[in-house]
Coordinates of C-alpha atoms in Angstrom, one line a residue:
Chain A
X71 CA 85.6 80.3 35.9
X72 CA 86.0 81.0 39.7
X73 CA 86.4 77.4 41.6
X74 CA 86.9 77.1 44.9
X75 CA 88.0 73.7 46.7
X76 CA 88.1 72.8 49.9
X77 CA 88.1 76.7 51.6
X78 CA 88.3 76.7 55.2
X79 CA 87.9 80.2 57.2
X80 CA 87.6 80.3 61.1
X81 CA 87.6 83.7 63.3
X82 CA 88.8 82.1 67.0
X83 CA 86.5 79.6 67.5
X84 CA 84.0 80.3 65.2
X85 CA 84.5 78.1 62.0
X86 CA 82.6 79.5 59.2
X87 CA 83.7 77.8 56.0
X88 CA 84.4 74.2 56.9
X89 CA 85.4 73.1 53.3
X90 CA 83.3 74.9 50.7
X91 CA 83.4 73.5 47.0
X92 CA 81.9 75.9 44.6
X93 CA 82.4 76.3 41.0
X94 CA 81.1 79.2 38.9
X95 CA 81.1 78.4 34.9
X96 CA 81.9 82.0 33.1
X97 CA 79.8 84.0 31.8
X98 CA 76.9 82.8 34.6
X99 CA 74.6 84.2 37.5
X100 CA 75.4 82.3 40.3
X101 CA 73.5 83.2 43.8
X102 CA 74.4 81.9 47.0
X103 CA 71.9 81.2 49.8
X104 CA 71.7 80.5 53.0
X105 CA 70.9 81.6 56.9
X106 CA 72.4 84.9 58.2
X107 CA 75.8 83.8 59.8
X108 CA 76.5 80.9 57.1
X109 CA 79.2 82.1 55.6
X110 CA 78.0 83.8 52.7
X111 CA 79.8 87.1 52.8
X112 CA 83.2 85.5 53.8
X113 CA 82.9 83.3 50.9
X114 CA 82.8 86.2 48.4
X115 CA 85.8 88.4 50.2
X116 CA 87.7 85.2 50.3
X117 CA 88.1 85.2 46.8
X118 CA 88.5 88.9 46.4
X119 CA 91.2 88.4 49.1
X120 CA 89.7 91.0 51.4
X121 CA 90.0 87.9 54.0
X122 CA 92.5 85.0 53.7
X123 CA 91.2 81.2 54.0
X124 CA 93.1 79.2 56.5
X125 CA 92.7 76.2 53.9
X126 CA 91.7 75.4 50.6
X127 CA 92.6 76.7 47.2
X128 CA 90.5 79.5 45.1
X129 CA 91.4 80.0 41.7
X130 CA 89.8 82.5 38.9
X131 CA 90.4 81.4 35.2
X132 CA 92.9 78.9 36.2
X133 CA 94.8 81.0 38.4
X134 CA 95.3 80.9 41.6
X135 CA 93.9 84.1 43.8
X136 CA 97.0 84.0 46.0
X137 CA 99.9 84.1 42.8
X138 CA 97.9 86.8 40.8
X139 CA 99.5 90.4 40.3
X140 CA 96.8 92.2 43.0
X141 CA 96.0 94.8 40.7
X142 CA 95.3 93.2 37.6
X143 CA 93.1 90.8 39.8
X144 CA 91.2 93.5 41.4
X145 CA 90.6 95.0 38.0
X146 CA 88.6 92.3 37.1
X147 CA 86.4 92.8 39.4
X148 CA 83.4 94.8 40.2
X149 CA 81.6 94.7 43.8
X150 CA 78.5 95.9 45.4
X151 CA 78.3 96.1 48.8
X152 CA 75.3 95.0 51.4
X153 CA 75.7 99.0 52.5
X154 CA 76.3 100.4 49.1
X155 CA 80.2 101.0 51.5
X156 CA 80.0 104.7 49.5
X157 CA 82.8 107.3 50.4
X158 CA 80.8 109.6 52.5
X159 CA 82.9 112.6 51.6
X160 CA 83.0 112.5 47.7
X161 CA 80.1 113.6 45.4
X162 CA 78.3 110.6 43.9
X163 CA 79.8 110.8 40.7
X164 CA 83.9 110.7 42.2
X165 CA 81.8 107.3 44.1
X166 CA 80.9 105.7 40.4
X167 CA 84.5 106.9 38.9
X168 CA 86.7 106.7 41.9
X169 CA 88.8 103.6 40.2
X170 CA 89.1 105.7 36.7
X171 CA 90.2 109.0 38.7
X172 CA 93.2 107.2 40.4
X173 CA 95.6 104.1 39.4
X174 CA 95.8 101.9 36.2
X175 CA 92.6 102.9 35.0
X176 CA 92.6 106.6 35.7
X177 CA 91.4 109.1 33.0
X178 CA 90.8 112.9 32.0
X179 CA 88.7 114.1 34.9
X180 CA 86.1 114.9 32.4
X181 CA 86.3 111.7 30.8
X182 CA 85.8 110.2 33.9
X183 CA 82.8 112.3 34.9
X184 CA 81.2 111.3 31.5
X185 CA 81.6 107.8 32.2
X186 CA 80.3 107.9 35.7
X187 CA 77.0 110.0 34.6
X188 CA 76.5 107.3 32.0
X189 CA 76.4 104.6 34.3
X190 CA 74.5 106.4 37.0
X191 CA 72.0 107.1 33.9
X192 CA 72.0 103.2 33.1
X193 CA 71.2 102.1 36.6
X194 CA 67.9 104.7 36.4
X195 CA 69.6 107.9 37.8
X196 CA 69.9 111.3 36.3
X197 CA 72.6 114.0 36.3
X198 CA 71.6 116.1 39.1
X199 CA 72.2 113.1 41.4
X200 CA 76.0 113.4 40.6
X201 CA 77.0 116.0 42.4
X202 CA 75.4 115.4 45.5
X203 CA 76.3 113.3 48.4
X204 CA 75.9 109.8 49.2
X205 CA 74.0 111.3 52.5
X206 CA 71.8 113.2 50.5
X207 CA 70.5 110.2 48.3
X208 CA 68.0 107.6 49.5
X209 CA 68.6 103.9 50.6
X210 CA 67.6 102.6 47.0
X211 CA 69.9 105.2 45.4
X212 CA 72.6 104.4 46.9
X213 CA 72.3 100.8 46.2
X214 CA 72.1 102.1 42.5
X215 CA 74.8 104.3 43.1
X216 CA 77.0 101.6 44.7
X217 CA 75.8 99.4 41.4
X218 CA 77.0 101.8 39.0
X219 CA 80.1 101.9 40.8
X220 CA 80.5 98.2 40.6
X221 CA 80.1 98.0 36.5
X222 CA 82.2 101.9 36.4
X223 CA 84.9 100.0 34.6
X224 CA 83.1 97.1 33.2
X225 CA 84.3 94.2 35.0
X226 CA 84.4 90.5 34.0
X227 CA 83.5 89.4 37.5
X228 CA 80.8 91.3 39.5
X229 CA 80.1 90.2 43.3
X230 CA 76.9 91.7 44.3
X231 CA 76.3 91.1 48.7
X232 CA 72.3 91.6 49.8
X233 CA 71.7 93.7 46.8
X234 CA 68.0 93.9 47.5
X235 CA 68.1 94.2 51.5
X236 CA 66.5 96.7 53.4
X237 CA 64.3 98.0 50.0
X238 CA 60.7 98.2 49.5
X239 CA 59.7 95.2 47.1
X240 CA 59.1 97.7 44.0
X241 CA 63.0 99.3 44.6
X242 CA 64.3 95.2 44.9
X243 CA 62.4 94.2 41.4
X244 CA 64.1 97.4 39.7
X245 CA 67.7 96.4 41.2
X246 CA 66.9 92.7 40.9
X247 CA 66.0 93.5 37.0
X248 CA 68.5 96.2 36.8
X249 CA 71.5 93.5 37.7
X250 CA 70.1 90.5 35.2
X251 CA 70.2 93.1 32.8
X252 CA 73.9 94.4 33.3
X253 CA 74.6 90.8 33.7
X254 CA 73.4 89.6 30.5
X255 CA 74.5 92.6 28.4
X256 CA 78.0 92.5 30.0
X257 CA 78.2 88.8 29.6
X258 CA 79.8 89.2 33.4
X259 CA 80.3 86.4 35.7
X260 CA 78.1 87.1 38.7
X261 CA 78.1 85.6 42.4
X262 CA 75.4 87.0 44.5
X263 CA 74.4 86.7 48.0
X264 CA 71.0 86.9 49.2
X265 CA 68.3 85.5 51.1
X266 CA 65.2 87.0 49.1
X267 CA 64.0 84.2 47.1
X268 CA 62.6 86.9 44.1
X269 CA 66.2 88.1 43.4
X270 CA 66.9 84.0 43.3
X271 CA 64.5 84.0 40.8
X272 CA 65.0 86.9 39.3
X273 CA 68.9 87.0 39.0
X274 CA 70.3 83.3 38.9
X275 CA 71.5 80.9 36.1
X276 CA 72.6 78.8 39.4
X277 CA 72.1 78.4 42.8
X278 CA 74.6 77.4 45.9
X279 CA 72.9 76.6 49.2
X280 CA 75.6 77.5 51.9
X281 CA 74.6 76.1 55.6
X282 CA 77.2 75.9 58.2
X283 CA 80.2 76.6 56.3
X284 CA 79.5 74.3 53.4
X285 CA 77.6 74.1 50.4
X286 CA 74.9 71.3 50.9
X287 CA 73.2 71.5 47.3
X288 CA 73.9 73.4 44.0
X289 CA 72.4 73.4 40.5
X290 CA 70.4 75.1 37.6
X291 CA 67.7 77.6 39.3
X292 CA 65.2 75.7 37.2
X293 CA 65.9 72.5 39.3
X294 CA 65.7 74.5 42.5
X295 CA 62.2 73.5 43.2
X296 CA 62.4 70.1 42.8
X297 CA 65.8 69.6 44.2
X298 CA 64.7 67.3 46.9
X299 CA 67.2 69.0 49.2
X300 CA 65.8 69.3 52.4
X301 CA 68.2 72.3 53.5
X302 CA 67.0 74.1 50.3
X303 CA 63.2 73.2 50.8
X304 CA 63.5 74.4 54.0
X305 CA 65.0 77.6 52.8
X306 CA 62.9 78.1 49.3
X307 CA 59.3 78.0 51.5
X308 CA 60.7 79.8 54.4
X309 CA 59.9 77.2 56.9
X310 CA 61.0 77.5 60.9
X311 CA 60.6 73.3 61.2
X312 CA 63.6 71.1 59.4
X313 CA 67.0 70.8 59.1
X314 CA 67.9 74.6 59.6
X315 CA 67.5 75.3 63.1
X316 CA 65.4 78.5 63.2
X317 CA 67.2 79.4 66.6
X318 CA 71.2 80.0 66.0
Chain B
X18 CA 100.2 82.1 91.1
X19 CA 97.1 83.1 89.3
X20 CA 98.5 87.0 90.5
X21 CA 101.5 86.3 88.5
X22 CA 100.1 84.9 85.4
X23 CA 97.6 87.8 85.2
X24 CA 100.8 90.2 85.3
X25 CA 102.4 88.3 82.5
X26 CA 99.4 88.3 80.4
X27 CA 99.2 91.8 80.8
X28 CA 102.8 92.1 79.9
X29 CA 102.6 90.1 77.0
X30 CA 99.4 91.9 75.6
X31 CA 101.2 95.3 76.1
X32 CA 104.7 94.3 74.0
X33 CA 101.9 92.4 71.5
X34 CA 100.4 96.3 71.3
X35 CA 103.6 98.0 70.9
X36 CA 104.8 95.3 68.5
X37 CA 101.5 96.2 66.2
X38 CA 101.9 99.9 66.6
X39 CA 105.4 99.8 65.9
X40 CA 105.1 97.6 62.8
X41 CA 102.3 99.8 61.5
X42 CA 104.1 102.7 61.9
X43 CA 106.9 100.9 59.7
X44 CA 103.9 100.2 57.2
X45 CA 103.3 104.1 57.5
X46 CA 106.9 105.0 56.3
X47 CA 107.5 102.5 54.1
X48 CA 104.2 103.4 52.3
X49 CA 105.5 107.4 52.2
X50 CA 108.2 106.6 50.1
X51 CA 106.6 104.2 47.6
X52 CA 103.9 105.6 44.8
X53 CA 101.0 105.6 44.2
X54 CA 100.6 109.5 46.1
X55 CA 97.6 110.6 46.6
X56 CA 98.0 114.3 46.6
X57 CA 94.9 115.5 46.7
X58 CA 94.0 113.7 50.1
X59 CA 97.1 114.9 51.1
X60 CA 95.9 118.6 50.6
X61 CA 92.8 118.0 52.1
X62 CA 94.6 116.8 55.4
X63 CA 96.6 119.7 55.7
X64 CA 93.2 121.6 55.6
X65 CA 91.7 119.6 58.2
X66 CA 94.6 119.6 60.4
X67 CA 96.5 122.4 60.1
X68 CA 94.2 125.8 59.0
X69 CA 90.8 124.4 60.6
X70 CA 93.2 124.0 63.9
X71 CA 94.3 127.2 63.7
X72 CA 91.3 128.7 65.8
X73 CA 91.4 126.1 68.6
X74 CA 95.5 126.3 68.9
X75 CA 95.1 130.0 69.0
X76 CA 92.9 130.1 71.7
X77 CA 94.5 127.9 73.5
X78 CA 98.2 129.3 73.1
X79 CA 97.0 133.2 73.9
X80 CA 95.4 132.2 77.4
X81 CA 98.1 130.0 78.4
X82 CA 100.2 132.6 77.8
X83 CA 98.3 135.3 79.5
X84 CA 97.7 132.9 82.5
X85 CA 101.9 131.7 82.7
X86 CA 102.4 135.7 82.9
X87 CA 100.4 136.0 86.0
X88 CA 101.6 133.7 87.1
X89 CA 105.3 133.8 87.3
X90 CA 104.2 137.4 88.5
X91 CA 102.6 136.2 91.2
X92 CA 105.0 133.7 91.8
X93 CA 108.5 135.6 91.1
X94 CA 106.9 138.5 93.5
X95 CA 108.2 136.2 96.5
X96 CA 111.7 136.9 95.7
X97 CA 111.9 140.0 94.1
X98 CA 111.9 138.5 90.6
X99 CA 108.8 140.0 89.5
X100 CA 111.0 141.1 86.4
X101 CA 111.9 137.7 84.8
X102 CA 108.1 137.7 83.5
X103 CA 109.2 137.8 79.2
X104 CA 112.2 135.6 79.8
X105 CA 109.7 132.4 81.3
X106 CA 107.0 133.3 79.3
X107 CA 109.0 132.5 76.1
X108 CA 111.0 129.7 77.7
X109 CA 108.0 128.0 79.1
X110 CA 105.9 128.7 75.7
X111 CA 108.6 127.3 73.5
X112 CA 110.3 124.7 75.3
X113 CA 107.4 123.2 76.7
X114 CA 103.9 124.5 77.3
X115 CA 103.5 125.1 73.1
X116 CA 104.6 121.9 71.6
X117 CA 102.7 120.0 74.6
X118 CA 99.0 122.0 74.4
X119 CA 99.0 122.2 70.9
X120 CA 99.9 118.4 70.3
X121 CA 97.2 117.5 72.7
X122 CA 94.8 119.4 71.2
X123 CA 95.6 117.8 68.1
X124 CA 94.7 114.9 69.8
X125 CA 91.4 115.6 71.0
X126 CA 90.5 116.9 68.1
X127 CA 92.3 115.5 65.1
X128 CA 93.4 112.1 66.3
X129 CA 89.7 111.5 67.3
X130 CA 88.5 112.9 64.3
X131 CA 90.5 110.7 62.3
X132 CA 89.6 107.5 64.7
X133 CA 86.3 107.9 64.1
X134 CA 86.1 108.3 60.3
X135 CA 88.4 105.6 59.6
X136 CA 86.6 103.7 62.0
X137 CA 82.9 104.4 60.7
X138 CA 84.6 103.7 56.8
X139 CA 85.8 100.4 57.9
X140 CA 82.2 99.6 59.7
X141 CA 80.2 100.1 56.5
X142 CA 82.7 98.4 54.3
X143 CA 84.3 101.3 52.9
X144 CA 87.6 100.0 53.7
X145 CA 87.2 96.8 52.0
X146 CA 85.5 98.7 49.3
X147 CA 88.6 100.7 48.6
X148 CA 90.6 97.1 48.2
X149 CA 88.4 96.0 45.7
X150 CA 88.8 98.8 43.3
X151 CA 92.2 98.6 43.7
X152 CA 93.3 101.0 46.3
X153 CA 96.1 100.3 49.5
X154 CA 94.0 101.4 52.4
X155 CA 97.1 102.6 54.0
X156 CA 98.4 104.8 51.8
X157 CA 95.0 106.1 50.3
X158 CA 93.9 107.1 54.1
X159 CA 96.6 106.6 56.3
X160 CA 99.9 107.7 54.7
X161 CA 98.3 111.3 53.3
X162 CA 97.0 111.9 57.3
X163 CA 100.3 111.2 58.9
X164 CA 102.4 112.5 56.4
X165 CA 100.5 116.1 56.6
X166 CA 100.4 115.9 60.1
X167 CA 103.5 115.9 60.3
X168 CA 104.4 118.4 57.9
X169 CA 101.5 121.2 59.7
X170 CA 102.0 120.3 63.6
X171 CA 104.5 122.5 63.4
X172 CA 103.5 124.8 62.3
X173 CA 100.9 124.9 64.3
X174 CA 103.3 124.7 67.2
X175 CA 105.3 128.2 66.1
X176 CA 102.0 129.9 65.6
X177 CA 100.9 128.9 69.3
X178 CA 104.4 130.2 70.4
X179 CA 104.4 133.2 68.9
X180 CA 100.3 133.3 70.3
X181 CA 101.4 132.3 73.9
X182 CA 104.2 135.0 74.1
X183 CA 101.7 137.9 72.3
X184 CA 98.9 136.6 75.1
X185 CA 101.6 136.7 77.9
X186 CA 102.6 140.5 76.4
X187 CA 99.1 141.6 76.3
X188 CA 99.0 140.7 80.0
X189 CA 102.5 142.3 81.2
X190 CA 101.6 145.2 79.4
X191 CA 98.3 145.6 80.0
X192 CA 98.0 144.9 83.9
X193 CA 101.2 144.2 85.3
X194 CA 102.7 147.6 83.5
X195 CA 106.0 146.0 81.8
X196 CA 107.2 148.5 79.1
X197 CA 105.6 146.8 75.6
X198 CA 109.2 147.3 73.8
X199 CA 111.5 146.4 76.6
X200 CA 109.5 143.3 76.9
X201 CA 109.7 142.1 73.0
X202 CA 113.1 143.0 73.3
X203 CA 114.1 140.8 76.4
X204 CA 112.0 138.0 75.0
X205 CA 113.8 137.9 71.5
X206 CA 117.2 138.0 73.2
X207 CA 116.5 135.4 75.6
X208 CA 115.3 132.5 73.2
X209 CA 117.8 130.4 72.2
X210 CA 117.9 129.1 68.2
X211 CA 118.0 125.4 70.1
X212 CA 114.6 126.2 71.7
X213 CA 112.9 126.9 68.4
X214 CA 114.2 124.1 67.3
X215 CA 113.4 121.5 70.0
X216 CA 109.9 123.6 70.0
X217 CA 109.2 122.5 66.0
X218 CA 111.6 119.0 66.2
X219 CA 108.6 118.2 69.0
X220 CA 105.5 119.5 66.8
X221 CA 106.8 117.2 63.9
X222 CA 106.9 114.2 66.5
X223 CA 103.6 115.4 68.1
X224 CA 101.8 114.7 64.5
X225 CA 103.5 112.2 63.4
X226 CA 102.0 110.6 66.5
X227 CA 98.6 112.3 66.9
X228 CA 97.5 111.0 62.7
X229 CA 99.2 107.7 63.4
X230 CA 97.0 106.6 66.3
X231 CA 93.9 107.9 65.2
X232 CA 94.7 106.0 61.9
X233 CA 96.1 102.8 63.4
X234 CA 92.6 102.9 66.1
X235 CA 90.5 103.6 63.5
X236 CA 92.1 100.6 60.9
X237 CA 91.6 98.0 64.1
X238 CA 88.4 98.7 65.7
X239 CA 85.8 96.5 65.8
X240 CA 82.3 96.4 65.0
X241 CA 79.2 98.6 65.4
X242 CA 78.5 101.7 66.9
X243 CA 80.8 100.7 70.5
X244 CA 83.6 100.2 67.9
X245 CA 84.0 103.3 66.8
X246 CA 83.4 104.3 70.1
X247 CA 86.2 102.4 71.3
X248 CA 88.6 103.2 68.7
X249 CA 88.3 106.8 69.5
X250 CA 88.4 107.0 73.3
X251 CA 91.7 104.7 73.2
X252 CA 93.4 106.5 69.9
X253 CA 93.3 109.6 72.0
X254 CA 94.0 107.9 75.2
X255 CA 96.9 106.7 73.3
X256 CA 98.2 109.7 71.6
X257 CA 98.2 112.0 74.5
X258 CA 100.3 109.4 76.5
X259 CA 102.8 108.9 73.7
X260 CA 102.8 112.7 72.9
X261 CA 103.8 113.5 76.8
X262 CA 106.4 110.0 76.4
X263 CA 107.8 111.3 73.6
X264 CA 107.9 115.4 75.0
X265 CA 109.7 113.4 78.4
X266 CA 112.4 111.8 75.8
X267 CA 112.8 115.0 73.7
X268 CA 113.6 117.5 76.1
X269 CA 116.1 115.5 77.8
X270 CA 117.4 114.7 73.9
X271 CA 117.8 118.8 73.5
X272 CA 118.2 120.0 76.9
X273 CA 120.2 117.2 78.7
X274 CA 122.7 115.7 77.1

């Protein structure tokens, strides 16, 4: 279970978490929500650590993210990134296996070749894609790319950040499906971020609206609809009028 | 009063930035002697900044060289001393003019290229994507740059010494009509073993620098397109300045005390 109580995270003046309370059962799909600028990204690296909370406590499995031994902790996890973040100068397949080439988990070369085809072959992509560049690939490739990455070493906790922006609404269906899928047959814990309402759908056990820095209504993605919220009705139907000014 | 405040905040701001730079260079080091290595980056540095240099420090060592024998031709004509041509050719390549061009051009062009890709990786996330599968940013991409830096600049430097003094050779013997043996032989037994050595002592410093800036630029710049921007233009800015500090400090290190 990843919890996170009270979490406070402010760049200068800008507050951004303001005392977020989330809790993430394991084994679940939980997706956060929420206006560009919210907080939503911040929230995720807070817990990988890739940004430090002024205040507040975030624990995974009990313990907390600040006591863990950094390398078992990061092992856990799998990540993709709003970008795909691939390493420009390594061949696709050194992109999926880059963690089993170096450190605790490294492997035979070949091994790790093997592995890194496999999982570019279970997130749709064939062989001949493993030797080229990230460059060379389109957007929707790389966000497969960067997914296969993310499950290269089968984590128990995969953060997934936009993982349908900028894609045509065939490419998001295949990655939204793709992720339920690796999800379920994983039986990962999954946090994602996104502001397309069909990945909600699509991907979710839960839901977590996040509006200025704090989370104003979460539950089962079933209950969504009818949450009576009127920061998540706002959201849900995409309307410019309500709580949410459409100007920020 | 508001002159005086202004002064100290720029005071302030400039011992915060040497306070950074200083305690990311004792990052750097401390990282070099601590595994994980990452060897093959390491080999691909030396690549980048030492063989694919060569070209650029060669060109740039036999002009200089040509050009210094003119003119201390020209120049030592005035008093008769047209002769001294091989002896301040060497001198001037070795002491000063070869460790000084060749770490600026490893500035322009390694420091910059090293700003900008660490820069454009930390833009798109590829830094924090190397934290979350478990690789130290700093010694994954900055330790294997600085480190072989270090180890190639000079190099680099000897080869543009040995280019300068063959570029101001070719000249003396082509168009000022020195004897080509006479010359080698009054360059070799003028050079001193402490000018090679203050010539590579500086190269070392020289990379150590250039690959420290453009990773420490390229690690703090900020966002978009200007950022990258930014973090090149003032990791070269920075490098040149602290390569002609540090060439200031060194000589008088060799040659004055």
């Amino acid at each position: 279970m990843i919890t996170l109580e009270d979490v406070h995270k402010s760049f200068g003046s800008n507050h951004v978490l303001r005392g977020v309370d989330l809790h993430v059962p394991k084994g679940t799909s939980m997706v956060i929500i929420g206006g560009s600028g919210t907080g939503k990204s911040i929230t995720i690296k807070a817990v990988l650590g890739l940004v430090t909370p002024d205040r507040g406590k975030i624990t995974v499995d009990g313990t907390d993210i600040t006591r863990a031994d950094r390398d078992a902790f990061l092992a856990r996890f799998g990540m993709l990134f709003q970008g795909g973040a691939l390493f420009d100068s390594l061949p696709v397949w050194q992109n999926v296996a880059f963690r089993l080439l170096r450190g605790s988990l490294k492997r035979p070369r070949e091994e790790a070749r093997a592995i890194a085809v496999e999982k570019l072959r279970r997130v749709g992509l064939t062989e001949d894609v493993a030797d080229r560049l990230p460059a060379e690939l389109s957007g929707g490739m790389q966000k497969r790319v960067g997914l296969a990455r993310a499950i290269a070493a089968d984590p128990e906790i995969i953060f997934f950040d936009e993982p349908t922006t900028g894609l045509d609404p065939i490419m998001a269906g295949v990655i939204n499906d793709l992720i339920r899928e690796i999800v379920t047959e994983m039986g990962a814990t999954a946090v994602t971020i996104t502001h397309d309402m069909s990945s909600v759908r699509a991907i979710a056990d839960n839901v977590a609206m996040l509006h200025e820095g704090v989370i104003k209504w979460t539950g089962p993605v079933a209950d969504m609809d009818a949450a009576g919220d009127p920061y998540v009705d706002q959201f849900i139907h995409g309307r410019a009028t309500g709580p949410i000014a459409a100007v920020r | 009063m508001k002159f005086l405040a202004a002064i100290g905040a720029a005071t302030l701001g400039l011992l915060a930035a040497v306070g950074r730079v200083t305690l990311y260079a004792a990052q750097t080091l401390g990282h070099l002697v601590r595994p994980p290595f990452y060897f093959r980056e390491l080999a691909i540095a030396l690549l980048h900044i030492g063989w694919l240099s060569l070209p650029v420090v060669g060109l740039t060592a036999v002009f200089t060289g040509g050009a210094l024998a003119l003119q201390i031709y020209a120049g030592g004509a005035r008093f008769n001393a047209e002769a001294v041509v091989p002896q301040i050719v060497a001198i001037g390549m070795v002491r000063e003019l070869g460790p000084v061009l060749v770490g600026l051009m490893i500035a322009a062009r390694v420091t910059s290229s090293i700003a900008a890709e660490i820069a454009t990786m930390k833009v798109t996330e590829q830094i924090d994507a190397l934290v979350t599968l478990s690789t130290h940013p700093m010694k994954y991409l900055t330790v294997p740059r600085v480190l072989a830096a270090t180890l190639v600049v000079p190099l680099l430097v000897a080869v543009g010494d040995v280019i300068g003094i063959a570029g101001g050779w070719a000249v003396a013997t082509g168009t000022l009509g020195f004897n080509p043996a006479a010359y080698l032989k009054n360059t070799m037994n003028f050079l001193e073993v402490r000018d090679v050595v203050s010539s590579l002592a500086k190269g070392g410093v020289f990379g150590f620098i250039a690959a420290l800036m453009g990773c420490y630029f390229g690690m703090n710049s900020g966002r978009g397109a200007q950022g990258v921007g930014r973090a090149t233009k003032g990791s070269v800015e920075a490098a040149a300045i602290l390569i002609l500090a540090a060439n200031f400090v060194l000589t008088g290190v060799f040659f004055s005390l």
